[in-house]
Amino acid sequence: MPPYDSPYPEQYPPAYPQPGYPAPAPRGSRAKWWYIGGSATVAVLGVLIALMVAWLSQSAPHTSLRPVAEVHREPIRTAGDNPFMPAVGEDQPDVSAPAGSSGGYPGNTPGLYGGTLNNASCDPRQMVNFLQQNPDKAAAWAGVVGIAPNDVSTYIGELTPVILRADTAVTNHGFAAGHATTLQSVLQAGTAVLVDKYGSPVARCYCGNPLTKPAEYSQPQYTGPSWSGFSANTTVIVTPAPVPIEVFTIVDPANDRPFDRPRGTTGLQDRPTRTTTSASPSPSPSPSPSPSPSPTTPPVTGLDAIALMKTRLGKCAGVRFPFEQDVSEDFNFGTTETAGVYLVTITGHTDSGNTQVFQWRVDVPRNQLTPVGDLATTAAQYCSALTG
């Protein structure tokens, strides 16, 4: 039994196989290869054999699985070959791959990913800032994930930071000589990644490399430094969820407690997962049992207001405001006269040593922002996400 009662019994994570449900499907069946032969006279046999070998290497029919190839192991807290950027996140050590992890799992599987409540393992905004300062890398990064360079800030702002709970196969793309590189990799459990709305890993935080789905091989040969517990038989492949994910159910590897993280947020909107009881209680002898209390909605807090403010700011990351460039920002909140509405103050510290103070009235229940003061009003004129 799992350490918590999931409301999604049909999608137990790798650590929690449920009785009566089949094990995950194998990653693929062994490919069939066909042999093409020929004949030649004895006089030219040696030459024809050489030509035949060259021809066969180019003409052999393709199958769903590729032949022998290298797959590089990528331990936590190592940047690997040709990193895109300095670390914008922190991997988590001592994350053991859940027992029974193997094969493919959709990105919306509850407990597939790990993390810490109210804490992000990766800073998407720092990644955006670096790419905006390095247009050549931004173009290469965007090309890997299939977006336009101008859409990088919006795309990254909608990603969700999580931790891999199992060793996971990916195609890892570095940057060298002005171009993106490609390397088949297995990322160690504990690696911090950003996942898209379908739950697919699309960026590694320790090096900023974009990630895509892995190629599958009939006989992979693993290279590079290993780690305790690594096995080709426990490697996981994440497949896209069939529909966009609104809320990820994440498990803290330190205590196995689940919590929910809304898509595109970085921890401030995390909530403990509401659980249900899997076992049916015995019938009550009372003829009129008392009704169970209805679940209550968690109260809105100032942290929710800050999280909403940061989400809106993330949508404006590519906009050049007519203000000085901030090198750091402080977020604070004060309660206003209406429940669920907070006055959020953002103090920006600029590279010239100045400070700029912006204020918004943030209505969390209605998902609305109202600029307060000239600076916030002017900023909203340059990015519509900062108002309404």
mmCIF file of N, CA and C in Angstrom, residues 119-186:
data_model
loop_
_atom_site.group_PDB
_atom_site.id
_atom_site.type_symbol
_atom_site.label_atom_id
_atom_site.label_comp_id
_atom_site.label_asym_id
_atom_site.label_seq_id
_atom_site.Cartn_x
_atom_site.Cartn_y
_atom_site.Cartn_z
ATOM 1 N N ASN A 119 8.859 25.135 -2.022
ATOM 2 C CA ASN A 119 10.244 25.412 -2.389
ATOM 3 C C ASN A 119 10.510 24.902 -3.799
ATOM 4 N N ALA A 120 11.061 25.752 -4.654
ATOM 5 C CA ALA A 120 11.357 25.358 -6.033
ATOM 6 C C ALA A 120 12.799 24.899 -6.136
ATOM 7 N N SER A 121 13.018 23.868 -6.931
ATOM 8 C CA SER A 121 14.366 23.344 -7.150
ATOM 9 C C SER A 121 15.058 24.053 -8.293
ATOM 10 N N CYS A 122 14.354 24.951 -8.976
ATOM 11 C CA CYS A 122 14.900 25.597 -10.163
ATOM 12 C C CYS A 122 14.337 27.011 -10.266
ATOM 13 N N ASP A 123 15.116 27.924 -10.832
ATOM 14 C CA ASP A 123 14.695 29.312 -10.988
ATOM 15 C C ASP A 123 14.470 29.592 -12.476
ATOM 16 N N PRO A 124 13.241 29.458 -12.970
ATOM 17 C CA PRO A 124 12.995 29.686 -14.398
ATOM 18 C C PRO A 124 13.361 31.092 -14.854
ATOM 19 N N ARG A 125 13.141 32.079 -14.006
ATOM 20 C CA ARG A 125 13.433 33.455 -14.411
ATOM 21 C C ARG A 125 14.926 33.661 -14.624
ATOM 22 N N GLN A 126 15.759 33.019 -13.802
ATOM 23 C CA GLN A 126 17.203 33.119 -13.981
ATOM 24 C C GLN A 126 17.617 32.501 -15.319
ATOM 25 N N MET A 127 16.951 31.416 -15.704
ATOM 26 C CA MET A 127 17.221 30.791 -16.998
ATOM 27 C C MET A 127 16.844 31.741 -18.134
ATOM 28 N N VAL A 128 15.689 32.393 -18.007
ATOM 29 C CA VAL A 128 15.251 33.346 -19.036
ATOM 30 C C VAL A 128 16.246 34.498 -19.152
ATOM 31 N N ASN A 129 16.672 35.050 -18.020
ATOM 32 C CA ASN A 129 17.610 36.172 -18.049
ATOM 33 C C ASN A 129 18.903 35.804 -18.753
ATOM 34 N N PHE A 130 19.408 34.608 -18.484
ATOM 35 C CA PHE A 130 20.663 34.195 -19.125
ATOM 36 C C PHE A 130 20.478 34.081 -20.635
ATOM 37 N N LEU A 131 19.397 33.455 -21.067
ATOM 38 C CA LEU A 131 19.182 33.288 -22.507
ATOM 39 C C LEU A 131 18.962 34.622 -23.194
ATOM 40 N N GLN A 132 18.303 35.565 -22.527
ATOM 41 C CA GLN A 132 18.104 36.882 -23.127
ATOM 42 C C GLN A 132 19.432 37.630 -23.285
ATOM 43 N N GLN A 133 20.383 37.346 -22.410
ATOM 44 C CA GLN A 133 21.693 37.980 -22.500
ATOM 45 C C GLN A 133 22.628 37.260 -23.475
ATOM 46 N N ASN A 134 22.213 36.087 -23.959
ATOM 47 C CA ASN A 134 23.024 35.302 -24.893
ATOM 48 C C ASN A 134 22.150 34.860 -26.063
ATOM 49 N N PRO A 135 21.926 35.750 -27.027
ATOM 50 C CA PRO A 135 20.983 35.454 -28.117
ATOM 51 C C PRO A 135 21.338 34.218 -28.929
ATOM 52 N N ASP A 136 22.637 33.925 -29.109
ATOM 53 C CA ASP A 136 23.003 32.735 -29.875
ATOM 54 C C ASP A 136 22.551 31.466 -29.172
ATOM 55 N N LYS A 137 22.709 31.449 -27.855
ATOM 56 C CA LYS A 137 22.253 30.282 -27.106
ATOM 57 C C LYS A 137 20.731 30.225 -27.033
ATOM 58 N N ALA A 138 20.097 31.391 -26.955
ATOM 59 C CA ALA A 138 18.633 31.423 -26.930
ATOM 60 C C ALA A 138 18.071 30.838 -28.217
ATOM 61 N N ALA A 139 18.682 31.171 -29.353
ATOM 62 C CA ALA A 139 18.205 30.646 -30.628
ATOM 63 C C ALA A 139 18.382 29.136 -30.691
ATOM 64 N N ALA A 140 19.539 28.644 -30.216
ATOM 65 C CA ALA A 140 19.772 27.198 -30.228
ATOM 66 C C ALA A 140 18.832 26.485 -29.261
ATOM 67 N N TRP A 141 18.632 27.053 -28.077
ATOM 68 C CA TRP A 141 17.746 26.460 -27.066
ATOM 69 C C TRP A 141 16.320 26.378 -27.607
ATOM 70 N N ALA A 142 15.860 27.475 -28.215
ATOM 71 C CA ALA A 142 14.505 27.509 -28.759
ATOM 72 C C ALA A 142 14.342 26.498 -29.880
ATOM 73 N N GLY A 143 15.378 26.348 -30.706
ATOM 74 C CA GLY A 143 15.294 25.393 -31.807
ATOM 75 C C GLY A 143 15.128 23.967 -31.339
ATOM 76 N N VAL A 144 15.753 23.629 -30.211
ATOM 77 C CA VAL A 144 15.643 22.262 -29.690
ATOM 78 C C VAL A 144 14.213 21.953 -29.270
ATOM 79 N N VAL A 145 13.568 22.879 -28.564
ATOM 80 C CA VAL A 145 12.212 22.621 -28.060
ATOM 81 C C VAL A 145 11.129 22.997 -29.055
ATOM 82 N N GLY A 146 11.538 23.574 -30.204
ATOM 83 C CA GLY A 146 10.574 23.834 -31.262
ATOM 84 C C GLY A 146 9.758 25.093 -31.107
ATOM 85 N N ILE A 147 10.383 26.165 -30.588
ATOM 86 C CA ILE A 147 9.681 27.438 -30.460
ATOM 87 C C ILE A 147 10.526 28.535 -31.093
ATOM 88 N N ALA A 148 9.938 29.711 -31.278
ATOM 89 C CA ALA A 148 10.678 30.860 -31.789
ATOM 90 C C ALA A 148 11.506 31.470 -30.656
ATOM 91 N N PRO A 149 12.688 32.026 -30.960
ATOM 92 C CA PRO A 149 13.506 32.639 -29.899
ATOM 93 C C PRO A 149 12.762 33.699 -29.103
ATOM 94 N N ASN A 150 11.866 34.441 -29.730
ATOM 95 C CA ASN A 150 11.118 35.469 -29.007
ATOM 96 C C ASN A 150 10.122 34.893 -28.009
ATOM 97 N N ASP A 151 9.842 33.593 -28.123
ATOM 98 C CA ASP A 151 8.871 32.962 -27.222
ATOM 99 C C ASP A 151 9.526 32.258 -26.037
ATOM 100 N N VAL A 152 10.847 32.379 -25.904
ATOM 101 C CA VAL A 152 11.557 31.654 -24.841
ATOM 102 C C VAL A 152 11.048 32.045 -23.462
ATOM 103 N N SER A 153 10.900 33.341 -23.193
ATOM 104 C CA SER A 153 10.494 33.778 -21.847
ATOM 105 C C SER A 153 9.095 33.282 -21.505
ATOM 106 N N THR A 154 8.175 33.360 -22.458
ATOM 107 C CA THR A 154 6.815 32.882 -22.210
ATOM 108 C C THR A 154 6.797 31.386 -21.994
ATOM 109 N N TYR A 155 7.529 30.660 -22.818
ATOM 110 C CA TYR A 155 7.566 29.196 -22.732
ATOM 111 C C TYR A 155 8.128 28.742 -21.381
ATOM 112 N N ILE A 156 9.271 29.297 -20.993
ATOM 113 C CA ILE A 156 9.896 28.882 -19.729
ATOM 114 C C ILE A 156 9.036 29.303 -18.542
ATOM 115 N N GLY A 157 8.354 30.455 -18.653
ATOM 116 C CA GLY A 157 7.505 30.911 -17.562
ATOM 117 C C GLY A 157 6.335 29.996 -17.269
ATOM 118 N N GLU A 158 5.987 29.118 -18.210
ATOM 119 C CA GLU A 158 4.873 28.190 -18.011
ATOM 120 C C GLU A 158 5.332 26.802 -17.588
ATOM 121 N N LEU A 159 6.655 26.613 -17.392
ATOM 122 C CA LEU A 159 7.175 25.309 -16.977
ATOM 123 C C LEU A 159 7.101 25.168 -15.455
ATOM 124 N N THR A 160 7.225 23.942 -14.979
ATOM 125 C CA THR A 160 7.087 23.637 -13.552
ATOM 126 C C THR A 160 8.346 22.940 -13.040
ATOM 127 N N PRO A 161 8.972 23.434 -11.961
ATOM 128 C CA PRO A 161 10.174 22.798 -11.414
ATOM 129 C C PRO A 161 9.826 21.589 -10.557
ATOM 130 N N VAL A 162 10.521 20.479 -10.802
ATOM 131 C CA VAL A 162 10.328 19.252 -10.035
ATOM 132 C C VAL A 162 11.670 18.535 -9.923
ATOM 133 N N ILE A 163 11.670 17.435 -9.165
ATOM 134 C CA ILE A 163 12.836 16.575 -9.006
ATOM 135 C C ILE A 163 12.497 15.198 -9.589
ATOM 136 N N LEU A 164 13.438 14.601 -10.323
ATOM 137 C CA LEU A 164 13.224 13.241 -10.806
ATOM 138 C C LEU A 164 13.295 12.268 -9.630
ATOM 139 N N ARG A 165 12.312 11.384 -9.518
ATOM 140 C CA ARG A 165 12.326 10.381 -8.449
ATOM 141 C C ARG A 165 12.934 9.058 -8.912
ATOM 142 N N ALA A 166 13.162 8.911 -10.189
ATOM 143 C CA ALA A 166 13.762 7.693 -10.729
ATOM 144 C C ALA A 166 14.769 8.083 -11.789
ATOM 145 N N ASP A 167 15.746 7.229 -12.036
ATOM 146 C CA ASP A 167 16.683 7.452 -13.124
ATOM 147 C C ASP A 167 15.892 7.508 -14.429
ATOM 148 N N THR A 168 16.101 8.561 -15.206
ATOM 149 C CA THR A 168 15.220 8.857 -16.335
ATOM 150 C C THR A 168 16.015 9.049 -17.615
ATOM 151 N N ALA A 169 15.591 8.380 -18.682
ATOM 152 C CA ALA A 169 16.243 8.484 -19.987
ATOM 153 C C ALA A 169 15.723 9.706 -20.739
ATOM 154 N N VAL A 170 16.638 10.461 -21.358
ATOM 155 C CA VAL A 170 16.292 11.652 -22.133
ATOM 156 C C VAL A 170 17.286 11.792 -23.276
ATOM 157 N N THR A 171 16.971 12.673 -24.210
ATOM 158 C CA THR A 171 17.976 13.177 -25.141
ATOM 159 C C THR A 171 18.410 14.530 -24.619
ATOM 160 N N ASN A 172 19.691 14.665 -24.311
ATOM 161 C CA ASN A 172 20.253 15.826 -23.626
ATOM 162 C C ASN A 172 20.979 16.690 -24.667
ATOM 163 N N HIS A 173 20.645 17.976 -24.710
ATOM 164 C CA HIS A 173 21.228 18.857 -25.726
ATOM 165 C C HIS A 173 22.114 19.912 -25.071
ATOM 166 N N GLY A 174 23.419 19.862 -25.367
ATOM 167 C CA GLY A 174 24.347 20.878 -24.901
ATOM 168 C C GLY A 174 24.560 21.948 -25.951
ATOM 169 N N PHE A 175 25.612 22.768 -25.750
ATOM 170 C CA PHE A 175 25.892 23.863 -26.684
ATOM 171 C C PHE A 175 27.387 23.916 -26.911
ATOM 172 N N ALA A 176 27.800 23.853 -28.189
ATOM 173 C CA ALA A 176 29.215 23.920 -28.538
ATOM 174 C C ALA A 176 29.340 24.470 -29.952
ATOM 175 N N ALA A 177 30.361 25.304 -30.175
ATOM 176 C CA ALA A 177 30.664 25.856 -31.493
ATOM 177 C C ALA A 177 29.454 26.553 -32.118
ATOM 178 N N GLY A 178 28.633 27.189 -31.278
ATOM 179 C CA GLY A 178 27.515 27.942 -31.795
ATOM 180 C C GLY A 178 26.278 27.140 -32.122
ATOM 181 N N HIS A 179 26.269 25.853 -31.772
ATOM 182 C CA HIS A 179 25.138 24.995 -32.126
ATOM 183 C C HIS A 179 24.784 24.085 -30.957
ATOM 184 N N ALA A 180 23.540 23.603 -30.964
ATOM 185 C CA ALA A 180 23.097 22.626 -29.963
ATOM 186 C C ALA A 180 23.683 21.260 -30.307
ATOM 187 N N THR A 181 24.091 20.529 -29.299
ATOM 188 C CA THR A 181 24.613 19.177 -29.470
ATOM 189 C C THR A 181 23.569 18.175 -28.977
ATOM 190 N N THR A 182 23.791 16.905 -29.270
ATOM 191 C CA THR A 182 22.829 15.866 -28.898
ATOM 192 C C THR A 182 23.561 14.713 -28.235
ATOM 193 N N LEU A 183 23.025 14.261 -27.101
ATOM 194 C CA LEU A 183 23.621 13.157 -26.362
ATOM 195 C C LEU A 183 22.521 12.350 -25.694
ATOM 196 N N GLN A 184 22.512 11.051 -25.927
ATOM 197 C CA GLN A 184 21.570 10.191 -25.219
ATOM 198 C C GLN A 184 22.041 10.033 -23.775
ATOM 199 N N SER A 185 21.163 10.301 -22.822
ATOM 200 C CA SER A 185 21.571 10.347 -21.416
ATOM 201 C C SER A 185 20.559 9.657 -20.518
ATOM 202 N N VAL A 186 21.042 9.244 -19.339
ATOM 203 C CA VAL A 186 20.191 8.853 -18.227
ATOM 204 C C VAL A 186 20.499 9.798 -17.082
#
